[in-house]
Amino acid sequence: MIRVAMLSFWHVHANDYARQATEHPGTEIVAVWDEIAERGRKQAEERGVRFYDDLNELLAQDDIDGVIVDTPTNMHRDVMVAAAQAGKHIFTEKVVATTLKECNEILAAVEEAGVKLTVSLPRLNADYTLAVQNILREGVLGEVTLVRTRLSHNGGVPSERGQQGWLPAHFFDKELCGGGAMIDLGCHPMYLARLFLGVPDTVSANYGYVTGREVEDNAVTVLRYSNGALAVVEAGFVNRHSPFVIEVHGTEGSLLYSTHDNKLLVRSSKLGDEASKEWQVQQGLPENRPSAFHQWVSHIENGTNADENIELALDLTRLMEASNLSAGKGEPIKLADLAQ
């Protein structure tokens, strides 16, 4: 049994990960720490486990094997470096950190300690993502020229769930979060664009502030590649009915996926006359892969590493740092110029 400590319940997904840790037959929650002691103590009492108001004291416990990190994003570097140095395996909410330099420091600590790190990038494991990868691998679309990925919700605007929106107020704190809609919700379409097209040369971002808060609630980032391809990544907190969308377009065809109908459509000159004239619904999508949490447990049990997951998480931090810099400066940012 892998004994796990919850490090903070700051993030909206913390309870989801706690539930996974409780339900997984190979893990159990044994302790809680939180930067807000009252919140952490309440969570520990509800779960019947120990609470620590000192992180270092928790990390010194021999009966804790791993930690689930859901702290404010600006605490990720210090918390994860400390956890790695204490020999604890780490499962963390995205993003790993807000800058490439901090992300590299975390990864260096993890490698030196020999602990297992896995980052929650859930849409990598979805059937539609795996199906899109298969289509691209088979060259059905020809040379890919444009990717568009979008994820948006109404968490920042009045609704039946709250007059200020249903997102916690701290999700609009720039210092804690490192940004708004793009670094939080835009992570998912961003790592998918990276998965489908690779790492771009430059990043250009434009942020909107519909609700007047200090972080963006309406955002678009454009990734530009040396071969002329582009990726458009969209995110927002101010859209009530916006579906999750993937579009991939190439010289020979296109594919579309949207949660408005949960169908994956393909049209391509490489699939015969019928498929070149009409959109074809793709049947029999691949099975979903195990969740990132389940993968983390498997890596601990089997002594393997989440190499692809960590590579994509590192690139995600690079792309988010570049997006924030671009939006702030009003100019494209070369990824090669980011501080290491």
XYZ file of C-alpha atoms in Angstrom, residues 1 7 9 21 51 85 92 101 111 131 157 191 213 236 255 291 293-294 311 320 322:
21
model
C 0.000 0.000 0.000
C -0.497 18.814 0.253
C -6.801 21.675 -0.845
C -6.394 8.081 -3.790
C -2.860 16.991 10.082
C 14.515 15.908 -1.320
C 0.817 17.205 -9.032
C 13.596 27.815 -14.701
C 15.852 13.085 -10.840
C -7.855 8.650 -32.047
C -19.479 35.229 -14.655
C -0.719 20.526 -24.258
C -10.227 41.180 -12.577
C -11.921 31.528 -21.123
C -10.764 16.421 -38.531
C -5.865 8.197 -15.472
C -3.139 9.167 -11.014
C -3.342 5.476 -11.893
C 8.255 16.012 -21.327
C 2.582 29.175 -20.620
C 5.922 32.474 -23.176
